[in-house]
Structures are given as C-alpha cells and as structure tokens.
Coordinates of C-alpha atoms in Angstrom, one line a residue:
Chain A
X1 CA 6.2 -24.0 -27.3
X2 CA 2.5 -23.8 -27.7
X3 CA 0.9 -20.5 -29.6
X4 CA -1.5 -20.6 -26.7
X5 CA 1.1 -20.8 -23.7
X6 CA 2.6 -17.8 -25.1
X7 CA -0.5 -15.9 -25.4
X8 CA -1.4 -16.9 -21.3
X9 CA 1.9 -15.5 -20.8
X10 CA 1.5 -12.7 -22.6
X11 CA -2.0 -11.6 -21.0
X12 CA -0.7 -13.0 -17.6
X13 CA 2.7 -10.4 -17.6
X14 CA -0.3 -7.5 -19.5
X15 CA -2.8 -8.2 -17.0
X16 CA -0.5 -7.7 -14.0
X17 CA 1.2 -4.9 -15.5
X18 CA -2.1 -2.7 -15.9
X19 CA -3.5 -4.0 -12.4
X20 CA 0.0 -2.5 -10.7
X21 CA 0.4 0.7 -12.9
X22 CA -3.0 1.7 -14.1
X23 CA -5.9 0.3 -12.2
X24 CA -4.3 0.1 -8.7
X25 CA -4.7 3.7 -8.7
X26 CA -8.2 4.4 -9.7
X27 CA -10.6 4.6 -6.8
X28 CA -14.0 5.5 -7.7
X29 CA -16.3 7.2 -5.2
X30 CA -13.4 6.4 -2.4
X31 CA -14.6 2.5 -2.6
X32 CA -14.7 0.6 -6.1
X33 CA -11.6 -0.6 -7.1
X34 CA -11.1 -2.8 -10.6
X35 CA -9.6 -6.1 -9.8
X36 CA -9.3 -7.2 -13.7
X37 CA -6.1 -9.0 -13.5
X38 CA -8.7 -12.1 -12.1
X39 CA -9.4 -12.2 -16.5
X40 CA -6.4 -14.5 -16.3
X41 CA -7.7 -16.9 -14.1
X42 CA -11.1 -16.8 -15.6
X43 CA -9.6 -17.3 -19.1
X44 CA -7.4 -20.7 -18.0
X45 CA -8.7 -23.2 -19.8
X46 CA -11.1 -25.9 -18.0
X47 CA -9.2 -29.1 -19.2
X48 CA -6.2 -27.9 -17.3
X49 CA -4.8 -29.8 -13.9
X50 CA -5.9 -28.8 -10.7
X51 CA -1.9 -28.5 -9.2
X52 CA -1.3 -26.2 -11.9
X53 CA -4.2 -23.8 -11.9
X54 CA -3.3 -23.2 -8.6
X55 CA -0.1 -22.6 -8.8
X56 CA -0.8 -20.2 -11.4
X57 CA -3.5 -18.9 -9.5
X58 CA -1.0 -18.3 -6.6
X59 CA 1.5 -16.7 -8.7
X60 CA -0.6 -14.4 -10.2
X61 CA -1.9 -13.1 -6.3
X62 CA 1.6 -12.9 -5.1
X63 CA 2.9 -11.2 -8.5
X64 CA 0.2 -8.3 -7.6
X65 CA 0.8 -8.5 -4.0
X66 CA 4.2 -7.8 -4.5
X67 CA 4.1 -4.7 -7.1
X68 CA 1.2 -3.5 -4.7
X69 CA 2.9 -4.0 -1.1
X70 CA -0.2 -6.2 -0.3
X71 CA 2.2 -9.6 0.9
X72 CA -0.2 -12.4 1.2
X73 CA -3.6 -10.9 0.5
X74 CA -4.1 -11.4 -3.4
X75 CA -2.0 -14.9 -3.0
X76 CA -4.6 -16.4 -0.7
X77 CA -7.2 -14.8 -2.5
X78 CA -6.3 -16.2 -6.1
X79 CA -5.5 -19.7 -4.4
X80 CA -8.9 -19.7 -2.8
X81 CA -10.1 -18.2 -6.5
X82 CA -8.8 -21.0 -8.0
X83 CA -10.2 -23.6 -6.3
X84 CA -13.3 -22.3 -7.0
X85 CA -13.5 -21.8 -10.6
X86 CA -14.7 -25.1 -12.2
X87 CA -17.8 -25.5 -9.5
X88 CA -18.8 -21.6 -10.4
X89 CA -18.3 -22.9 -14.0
X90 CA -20.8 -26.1 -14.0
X91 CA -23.0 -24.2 -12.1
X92 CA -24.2 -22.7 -15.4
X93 CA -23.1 -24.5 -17.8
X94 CA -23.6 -28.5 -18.4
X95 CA -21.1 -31.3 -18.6
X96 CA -20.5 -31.9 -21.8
X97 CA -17.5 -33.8 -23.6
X98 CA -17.0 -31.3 -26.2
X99 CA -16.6 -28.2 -23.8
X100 CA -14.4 -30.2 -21.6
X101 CA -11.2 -28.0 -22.6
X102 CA -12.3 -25.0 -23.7
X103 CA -11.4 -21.3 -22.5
X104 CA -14.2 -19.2 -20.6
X105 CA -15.7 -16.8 -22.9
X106 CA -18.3 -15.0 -24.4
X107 CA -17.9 -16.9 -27.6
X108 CA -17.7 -20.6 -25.8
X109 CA -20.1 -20.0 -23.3
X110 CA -22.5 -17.6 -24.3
X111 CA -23.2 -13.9 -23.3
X112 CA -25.6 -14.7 -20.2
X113 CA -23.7 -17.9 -19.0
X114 CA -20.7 -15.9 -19.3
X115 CA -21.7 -13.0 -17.5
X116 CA -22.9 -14.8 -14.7
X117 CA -20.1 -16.4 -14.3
X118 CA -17.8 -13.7 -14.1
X119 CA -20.1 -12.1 -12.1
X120 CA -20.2 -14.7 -9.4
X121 CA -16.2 -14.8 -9.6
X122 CA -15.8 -11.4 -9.6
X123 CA -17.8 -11.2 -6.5
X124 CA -16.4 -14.5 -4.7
X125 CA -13.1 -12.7 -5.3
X126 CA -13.8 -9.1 -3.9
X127 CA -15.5 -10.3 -0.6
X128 CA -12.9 -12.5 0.2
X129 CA -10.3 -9.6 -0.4
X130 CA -11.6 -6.9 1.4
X131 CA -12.7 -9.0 4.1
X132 CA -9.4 -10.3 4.6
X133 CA -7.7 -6.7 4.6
X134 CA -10.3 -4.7 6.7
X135 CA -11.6 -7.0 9.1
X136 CA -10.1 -5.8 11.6
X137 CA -10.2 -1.9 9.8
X138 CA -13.6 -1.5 9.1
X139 CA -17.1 -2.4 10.4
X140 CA -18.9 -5.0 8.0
X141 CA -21.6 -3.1 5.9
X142 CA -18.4 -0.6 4.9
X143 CA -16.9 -3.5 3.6
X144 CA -19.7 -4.9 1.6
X145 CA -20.2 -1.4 0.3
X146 CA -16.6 -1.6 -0.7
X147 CA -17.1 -5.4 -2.1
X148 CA -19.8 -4.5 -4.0
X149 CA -19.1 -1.5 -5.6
X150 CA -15.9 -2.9 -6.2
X151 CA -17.3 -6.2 -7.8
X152 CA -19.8 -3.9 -10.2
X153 CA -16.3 -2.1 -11.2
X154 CA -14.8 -5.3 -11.9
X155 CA -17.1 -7.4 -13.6
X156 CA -17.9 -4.7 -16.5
X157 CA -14.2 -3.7 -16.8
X158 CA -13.7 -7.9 -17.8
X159 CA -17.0 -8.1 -19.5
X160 CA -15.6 -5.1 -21.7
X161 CA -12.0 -6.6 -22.2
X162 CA -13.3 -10.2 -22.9
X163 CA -16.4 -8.7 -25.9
X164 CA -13.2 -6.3 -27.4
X165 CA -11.5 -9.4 -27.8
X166 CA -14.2 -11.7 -28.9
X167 CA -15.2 -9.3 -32.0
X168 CA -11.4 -9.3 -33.1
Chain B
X1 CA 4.6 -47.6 0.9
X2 CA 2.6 -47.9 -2.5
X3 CA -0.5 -47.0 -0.5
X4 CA 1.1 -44.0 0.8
X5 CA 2.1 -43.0 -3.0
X6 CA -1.3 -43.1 -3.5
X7 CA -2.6 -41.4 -0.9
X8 CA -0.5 -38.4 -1.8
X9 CA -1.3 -38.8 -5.8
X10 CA -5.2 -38.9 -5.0
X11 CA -5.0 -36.0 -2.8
X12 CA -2.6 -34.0 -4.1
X13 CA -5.2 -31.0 -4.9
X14 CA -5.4 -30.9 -1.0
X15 CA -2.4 -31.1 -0.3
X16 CA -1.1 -28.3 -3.1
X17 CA -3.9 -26.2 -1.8
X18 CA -3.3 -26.2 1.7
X19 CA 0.5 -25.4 1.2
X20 CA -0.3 -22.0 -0.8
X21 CA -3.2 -21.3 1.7
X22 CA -0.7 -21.6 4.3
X23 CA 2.1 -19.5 2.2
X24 CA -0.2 -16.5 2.0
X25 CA -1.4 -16.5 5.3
X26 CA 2.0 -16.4 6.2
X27 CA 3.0 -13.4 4.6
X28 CA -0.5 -11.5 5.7
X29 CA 0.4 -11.9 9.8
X30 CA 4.2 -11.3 9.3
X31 CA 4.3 -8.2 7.8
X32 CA 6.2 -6.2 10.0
X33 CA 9.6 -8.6 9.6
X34 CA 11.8 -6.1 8.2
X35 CA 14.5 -8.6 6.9
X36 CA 12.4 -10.6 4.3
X37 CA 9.9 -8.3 3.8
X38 CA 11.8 -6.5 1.2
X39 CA 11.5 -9.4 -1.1
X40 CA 7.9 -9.5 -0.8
X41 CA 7.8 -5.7 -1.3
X42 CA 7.6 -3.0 -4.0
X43 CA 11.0 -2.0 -3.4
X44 CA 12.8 -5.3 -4.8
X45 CA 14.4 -5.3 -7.7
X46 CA 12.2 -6.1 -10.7
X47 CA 9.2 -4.0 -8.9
X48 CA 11.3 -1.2 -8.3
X49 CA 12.5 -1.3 -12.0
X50 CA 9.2 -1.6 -13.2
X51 CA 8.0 1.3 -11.1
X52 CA 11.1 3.7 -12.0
X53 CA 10.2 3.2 -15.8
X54 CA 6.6 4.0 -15.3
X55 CA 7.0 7.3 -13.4
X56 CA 9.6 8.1 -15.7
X57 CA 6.5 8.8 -18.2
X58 CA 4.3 9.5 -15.6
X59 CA 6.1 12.2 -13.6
X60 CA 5.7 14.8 -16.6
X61 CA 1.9 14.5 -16.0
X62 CA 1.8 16.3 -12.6
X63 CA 4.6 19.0 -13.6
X64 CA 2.6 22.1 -13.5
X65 CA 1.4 21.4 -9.9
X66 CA 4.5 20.5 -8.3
X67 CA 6.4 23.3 -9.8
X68 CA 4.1 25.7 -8.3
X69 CA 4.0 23.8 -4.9
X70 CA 8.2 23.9 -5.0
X71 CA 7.8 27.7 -5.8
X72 CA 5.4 28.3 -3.0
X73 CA 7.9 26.6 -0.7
X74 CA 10.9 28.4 -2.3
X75 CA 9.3 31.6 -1.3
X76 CA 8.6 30.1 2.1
X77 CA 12.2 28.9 2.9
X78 CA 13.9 32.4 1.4
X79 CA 12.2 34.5 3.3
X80 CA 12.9 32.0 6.7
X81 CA 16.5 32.2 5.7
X82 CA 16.6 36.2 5.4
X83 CA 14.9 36.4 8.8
X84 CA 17.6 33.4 10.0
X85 CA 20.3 35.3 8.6
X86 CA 19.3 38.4 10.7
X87 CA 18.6 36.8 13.6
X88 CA 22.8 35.1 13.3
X89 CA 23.9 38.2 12.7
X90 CA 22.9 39.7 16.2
X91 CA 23.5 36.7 18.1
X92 CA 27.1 36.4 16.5
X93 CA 27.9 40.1 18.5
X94 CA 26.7 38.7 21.4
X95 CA 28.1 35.3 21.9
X96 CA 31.4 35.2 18.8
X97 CA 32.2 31.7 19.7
X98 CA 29.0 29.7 20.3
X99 CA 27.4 29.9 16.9
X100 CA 29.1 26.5 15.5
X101 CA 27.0 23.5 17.4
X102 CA 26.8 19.9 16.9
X103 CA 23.0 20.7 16.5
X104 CA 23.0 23.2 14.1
X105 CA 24.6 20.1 11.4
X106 CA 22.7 17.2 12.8
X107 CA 20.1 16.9 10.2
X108 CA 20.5 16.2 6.3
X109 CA 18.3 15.8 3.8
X110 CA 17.9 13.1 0.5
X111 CA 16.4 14.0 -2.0
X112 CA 13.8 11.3 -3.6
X113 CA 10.5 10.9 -6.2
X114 CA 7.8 9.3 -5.5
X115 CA 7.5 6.0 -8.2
X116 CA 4.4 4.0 -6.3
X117 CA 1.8 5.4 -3.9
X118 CA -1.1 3.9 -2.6
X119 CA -4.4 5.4 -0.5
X120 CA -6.8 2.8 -0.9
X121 CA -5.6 0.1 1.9
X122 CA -6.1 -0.1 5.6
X123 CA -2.0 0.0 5.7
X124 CA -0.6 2.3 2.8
X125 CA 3.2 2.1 1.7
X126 CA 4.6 3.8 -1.1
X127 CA 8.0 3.4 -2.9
X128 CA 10.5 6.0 -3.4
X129 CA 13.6 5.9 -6.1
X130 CA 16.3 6.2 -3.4
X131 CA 17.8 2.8 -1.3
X132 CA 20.9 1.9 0.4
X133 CA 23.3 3.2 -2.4
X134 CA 22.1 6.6 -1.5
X135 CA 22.0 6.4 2.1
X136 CA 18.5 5.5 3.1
X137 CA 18.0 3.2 6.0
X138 CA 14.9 1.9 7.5
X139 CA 13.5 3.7 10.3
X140 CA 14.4 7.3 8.3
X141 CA 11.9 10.0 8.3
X142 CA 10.2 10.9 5.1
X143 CA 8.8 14.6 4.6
X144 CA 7.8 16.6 1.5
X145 CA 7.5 20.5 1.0
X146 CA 3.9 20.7 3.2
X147 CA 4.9 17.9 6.2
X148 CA 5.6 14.9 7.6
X149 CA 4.5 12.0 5.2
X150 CA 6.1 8.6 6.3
X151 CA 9.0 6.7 7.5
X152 CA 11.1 4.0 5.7
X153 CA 10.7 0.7 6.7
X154 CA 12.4 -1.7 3.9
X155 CA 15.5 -0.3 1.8
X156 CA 16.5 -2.4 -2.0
X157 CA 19.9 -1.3 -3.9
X158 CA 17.9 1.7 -5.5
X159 CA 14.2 2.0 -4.3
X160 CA 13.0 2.1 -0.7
X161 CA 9.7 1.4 1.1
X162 CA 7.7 4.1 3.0
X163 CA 4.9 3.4 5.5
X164 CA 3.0 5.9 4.8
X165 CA 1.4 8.2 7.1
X166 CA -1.9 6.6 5.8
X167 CA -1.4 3.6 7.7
X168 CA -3.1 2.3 10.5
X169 CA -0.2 0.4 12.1
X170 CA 2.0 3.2 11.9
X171 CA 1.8 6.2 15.1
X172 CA 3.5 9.4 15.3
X173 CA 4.8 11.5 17.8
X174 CA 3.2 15.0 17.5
X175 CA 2.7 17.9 19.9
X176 CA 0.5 21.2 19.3
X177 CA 2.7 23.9 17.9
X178 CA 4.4 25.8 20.8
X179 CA 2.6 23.9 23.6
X180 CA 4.1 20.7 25.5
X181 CA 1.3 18.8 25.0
X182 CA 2.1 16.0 23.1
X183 CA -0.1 13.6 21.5
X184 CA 0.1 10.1 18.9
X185 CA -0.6 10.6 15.6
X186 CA -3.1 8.3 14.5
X187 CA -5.0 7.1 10.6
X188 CA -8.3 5.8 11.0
X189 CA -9.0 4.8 7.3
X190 CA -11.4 6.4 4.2
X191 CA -10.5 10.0 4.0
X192 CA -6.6 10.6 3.4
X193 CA -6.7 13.9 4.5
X194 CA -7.7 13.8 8.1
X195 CA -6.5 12.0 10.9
X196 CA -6.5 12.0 15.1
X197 CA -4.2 13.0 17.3
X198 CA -4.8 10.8 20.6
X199 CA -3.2 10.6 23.7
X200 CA -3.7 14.5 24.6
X201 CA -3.9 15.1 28.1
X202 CA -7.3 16.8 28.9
X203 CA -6.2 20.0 30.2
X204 CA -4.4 20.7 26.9
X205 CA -5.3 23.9 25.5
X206 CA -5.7 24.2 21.7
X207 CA -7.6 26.4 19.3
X208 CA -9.3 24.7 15.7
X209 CA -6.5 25.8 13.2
X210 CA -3.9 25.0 15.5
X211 CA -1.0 23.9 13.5
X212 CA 0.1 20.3 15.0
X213 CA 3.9 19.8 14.4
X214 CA 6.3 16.7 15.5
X215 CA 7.5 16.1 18.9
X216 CA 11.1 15.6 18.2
X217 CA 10.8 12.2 20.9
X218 CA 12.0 10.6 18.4
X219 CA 15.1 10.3 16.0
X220 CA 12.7 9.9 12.9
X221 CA 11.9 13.5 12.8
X222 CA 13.4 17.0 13.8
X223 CA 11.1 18.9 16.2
X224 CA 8.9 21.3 14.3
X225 CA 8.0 19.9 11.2
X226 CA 4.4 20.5 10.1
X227 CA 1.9 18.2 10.3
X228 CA -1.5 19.4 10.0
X229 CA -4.3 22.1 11.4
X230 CA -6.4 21.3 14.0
X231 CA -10.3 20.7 13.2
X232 CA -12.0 20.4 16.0
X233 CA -12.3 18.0 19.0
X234 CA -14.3 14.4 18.9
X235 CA -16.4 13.2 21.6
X236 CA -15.0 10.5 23.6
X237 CA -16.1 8.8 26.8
X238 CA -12.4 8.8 28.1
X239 CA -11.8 11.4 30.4
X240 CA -8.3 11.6 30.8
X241 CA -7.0 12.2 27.3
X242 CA -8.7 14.1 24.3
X243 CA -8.5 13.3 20.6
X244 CA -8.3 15.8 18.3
X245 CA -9.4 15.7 14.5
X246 CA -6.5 16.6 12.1
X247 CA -6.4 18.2 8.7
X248 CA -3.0 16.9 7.1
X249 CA -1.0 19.4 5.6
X250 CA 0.7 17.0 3.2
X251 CA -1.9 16.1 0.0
X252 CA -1.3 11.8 -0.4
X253 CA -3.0 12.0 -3.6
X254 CA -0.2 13.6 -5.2
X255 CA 2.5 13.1 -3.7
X256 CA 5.7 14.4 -5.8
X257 CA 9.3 14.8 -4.9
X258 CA 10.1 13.8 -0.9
X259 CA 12.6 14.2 1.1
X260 CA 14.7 11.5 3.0
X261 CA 15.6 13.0 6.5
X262 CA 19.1 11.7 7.9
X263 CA 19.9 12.2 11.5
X264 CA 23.7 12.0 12.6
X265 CA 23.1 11.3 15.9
X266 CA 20.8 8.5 15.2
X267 CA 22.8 5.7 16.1
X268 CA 24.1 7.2 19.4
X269 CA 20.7 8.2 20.6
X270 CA 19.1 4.9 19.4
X271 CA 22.1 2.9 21.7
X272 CA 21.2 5.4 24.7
X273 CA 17.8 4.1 24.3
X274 CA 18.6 0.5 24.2
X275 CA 20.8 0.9 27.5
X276 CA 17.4 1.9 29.2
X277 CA 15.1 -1.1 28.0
X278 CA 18.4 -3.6 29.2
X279 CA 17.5 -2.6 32.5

C-alpha cells in the first residue's frame, strides 16, 4: 500500500479519536466548540475522485456522529463539506497543472491562501451544523453566536495542528 | 442502453451525493427508532469499547470529588436508615404480620459509570458501562446520588444509552415535594443546571426552594426521588397552568457513578396500561 494511504488512515482514525474523547467535551464560554476532525477533509488531496472524497467525507461525519450520539448530523454535514472543498479551493488559488494533486497546506498553498481557506471551510462547516441541530432549538442570532465562536475555535485549533506539522 | 451507462458515469457525482444526502437526513428525523438506533449510537460495540478504555484513564481524574459526594450521601442514607429502622421497630408491635409487602421489594438498583456524557446539544445522551448482560432495558430510570438524571433508551451487550435529562425531547413526570400538584419536567437548552417544570395547575401552591421530586405516574421512577429546588416562577401569558424555573440537583458536568433503577412490576403495570389505550 501507499506510504501516504497509511498516513490518511492514520490522521483519519487520530482525528476522530481526539474529536470523540478530547475535544467533544470542551465548551468554551457555553458556545465554541472545536470541530478539527474537518483537518482530514481539508488535507485530502485535490487530484482525488469526486465519488471517493465523498464517501470519505461521509464516513468521517457518521464515524463522529456515531461516537458522539449525533446520527445523521456530521454525515450530512461532511457530505455537503465535501462537495464543497475544491470550489472553496480555486477560489484562492489558480489553476495550475503543477498544483493539480497536491495536499492543502501551509507549505503548498501558502500561509494567507491557506488560512483563508480553512477559514471559509471551517465556517461553511459550523453554520451548516448548528443550523441543522438547533433550528428548531434556538432562535437564529444564538446560533450564529454559536457558529461563530465556534468557527474562530476551530480554524486556529487546524491552523495550529497543520504549522506544528509543516515545521517537522 | 449505452446512453443510459453514460448518463449514470457522467453524473455519478450527483448521483453519489444525493444518496449520502439522503442517508444522513435519514438518520437526523428517525432518531427515536429504538431498534436500529443502537447501531448508530455510542453504545455499539466498537464505541462502547473505545469509550470503556478512555474512562478507564479518565475516571481517576475526578476521584477526589466523587468520593466526597459518595460520603456526603453515605451520611445521608445511614442516618435515613437509623430513623427507618426506628420507625419498623414500632410499627412491627403494632401490625406483626403486615411488614413483608410486595412494595417494600419492588425496586432494585444497578450499579453503572458514566464512560460518555454530553451537555453541549439540543438532545444530550450519554453512555453508561452496563447493557443487557447486566440487566438494563430501555425505558429504565437512571439516578445518581443527588437525583433523577435520565432514562435508557438503547441497550448494546455491555454499554447502554441514556437520554439524558438535558434533552429537549425527553419530559418528566414531577410533582412539588408533598403536594399533588404535578407538573412535566421540561430542558430548554444553554444552562445545564436549570430547567422548567410546566403543566402546573395555577392554584398550586409552592415556595422558591421547594424541593421538586418525581411523580411516581410512571414505572421509570419511584415516587420521591429528588429532582431539583424551586427558583422562582416565569411569566407566562397562559392562565391555566404555571411554569416554574428549576435548579437541578444532579451536576451534568460531572457526572460519576449512576444508578440503573429496575422495577419488578414494570412489565405488569406497562400491560395494564396497554389494555387502556386498546380501548
């Protein structure tokens, strides 16, 4: 098998782990919540087939939804994630042969690109979720509050995860 | 045919996208299907294994406060069971062959640990490291040493699901302590240490500190078992029924060893019941 499959599988089983045990669990200021385990999808390389990105993509939601008793949120989200990742990606970065298969990252993309387009996933990701699990819960500027703060929370935990690993 | 083919090849995306769209909105609306829920749940058997092994670590962490919450209770329970004692002791003189009741064995108790807890959702569950091998069936009542905090709704080999009183779906029977008036227990979402009690008739009379038990309506719970202290009232524009704002006496954040509650007369009051909705 492929050193890099292994290393997707790795960070995919890691990244789902943490998300369930460790980061499901820390609420700050009763709204953000880190949704890092989205790093994976982020991190899938651009060359790869549409089919399987989102299968992966759903995979990945219902692997969280299930550790986290969420059935159906995540999935959806991650599908609808997926789908949306290489238009969020030429948005700020050009077509261009040589980038055509590369993974997301600072190193590849640059810092600014990069953060702004984790930022606009990140963000994509955490309306759609807490819109889908409050909407009938919670009146709509709570859930932007809860979107927002929660996006912030996110998009600095993966910034943070995705420069450790770029120095190494 | 071959046009077909390639109908379906050019649009697979579409296609493969619509079917996991579909999937997962699926599994958001049927949520309260008991039977396949379970796979779909924390209690299965891979998440239940992976949650045993974390707490296993993580259950030292909290030690120091959930030994002296068990003492606290201890003291609690031996003084009851003094005053009980007492109490036997002059009713046996008075009535010798009356003291041994089907209700005075109807309830038992399971042990469990907490392994998975949640807060942060609009409907919480959390997952406990007892299931069917122990004797835990869904629609059990779940209580830890402060009060009432959830009833089972999905059971694996080992691990079992809890809706947890956090959860918006989920209503209680409660009453005022040692008052009739009775009143649904009700989560509104954000703070996980108050919610309403709805439903109480207007002329119910209640003082803020009140302690608010359960109704014992239903087989989930024994009557009597704490719930929370009244806060005060909220202003409604309903004028037949009163809400009532609820400290809980149970702390969700850190939420320890639980207690399964087993009712032997479950099945025969739960078939009483059905005869009356047949009619």
């Amino acid at each position: 098998m492929d050193k890099s499959v292994i290393s997707y599988i790795l960070l995919f089983v890691i990244l789902v782990l943490v998300q369930a045990l460790l980061l499901n669990h820390i609420v700050l200021f009763n709204s953000a919540v880190c949704l890092a385990f989205i790093y994976f999808l982020i991190k899938l390389p651009l060359g790869m087939s549409p089919n399987l990105l989102l299968t992966l993509g759903f995979i990945l939601g219902l692997s969280v939804d299930i550790l986290s008793d969420t059935p159906g949120l995540n999935a959806l989200c991650c599908t609808i994630l997926a789908s949306l990742k290489k238009p969020v990606f030429y948005a700020y970065e050009q077509h261009d042969d040589q980038k055509r298969n590369i993974s997301p990252s600072i190193g590849t993309m640059g810092f600014l690109n990069f953060s702004k387009y984790i930022f606009s996933l990140s963000a994509i990701y955490c309306l759609l979720s807490f819109f889908v699990e409050f909407v009938n819960y919670s009146d709509a500027v709570q859930i932007l509050i809860k979107a927002g703060a929660s996006t912030a929370f996110t998009f600095l935990v993966i910034l943070g995860i995705d420069s450790l690993i770029y120095k190494n | 045919m071959r046009n077909l083919l390639n109908f379906l090849i050019k649009y697979s995306t579409w296609f493969v996208f619509t079917f996991y769209v579909l999937i997962s909105c699926i599994l958001l609306v049927k949520t309260s299907d008991n039977h396949y829920s379970l796979y779909v749940s924390s209690a299965n058997a891979i998440g239940g294994a992976i949650y045993r092994t974390s707490s296993e670590v993580t259950d030292y962490f909290g030690l120091l406060a959930v030994n002296q919450r068990l003492q606290e209770s201890n003291a609690k329970l031996e003084s009851e069971v003094l005053n009980l004692r007492q109490q036997l002791a002059q009713y046996k003189v008075l009535a010798q062959d009356s003291t041994e009741t089907a209700e005075s064995h109807r309830f038992g108790f399971i042990g469990a640990s907490v392994i998975n807890n949640s807060i942060r959702h609009p409907r919480n569950h959390f997952t406990i490291d007892r299931g069917s091998i122990d004797g835990v069936k869904p629609g059990m009542g779940v209580v830890d040493q402060s009060g009432i905090v959830g009833i089972v709704d999905a059971t694996g080999k080992n691990t079992s699901r809890v809706i947890s009183v956090l959860n918006q779906n989920q209503h209680f029977s409660a009453k005022i302590k040692n008052t009739p008036y009775v009143g649904s227990l009700t989560w509104r979402g954000d703070d996980p240490s108050i919610a309403f009690l709805e439903e109480v008739p207007r002329h119910a009379k209640f003082h803020v500190g009140d302690t608010i038990v359960t109704s014992g309506f239903s087989t989930t719970f024994p009557e009597g078992i704490d719930i929370g202290t009244v806060m005060g009232k909220v202003k409604t524009s309903d004028d037949t029924f009163l809400i009532l704002k609820i400290r809980l006496a149970s702390n969700f954040k850190t939420l320890g060893t639980v207690r399964v509650i087993k009712d032997s007369l479950k099945q025969e009051l739960d078939s009483l019941n059905n005869i009356g909705t047949y009619e």
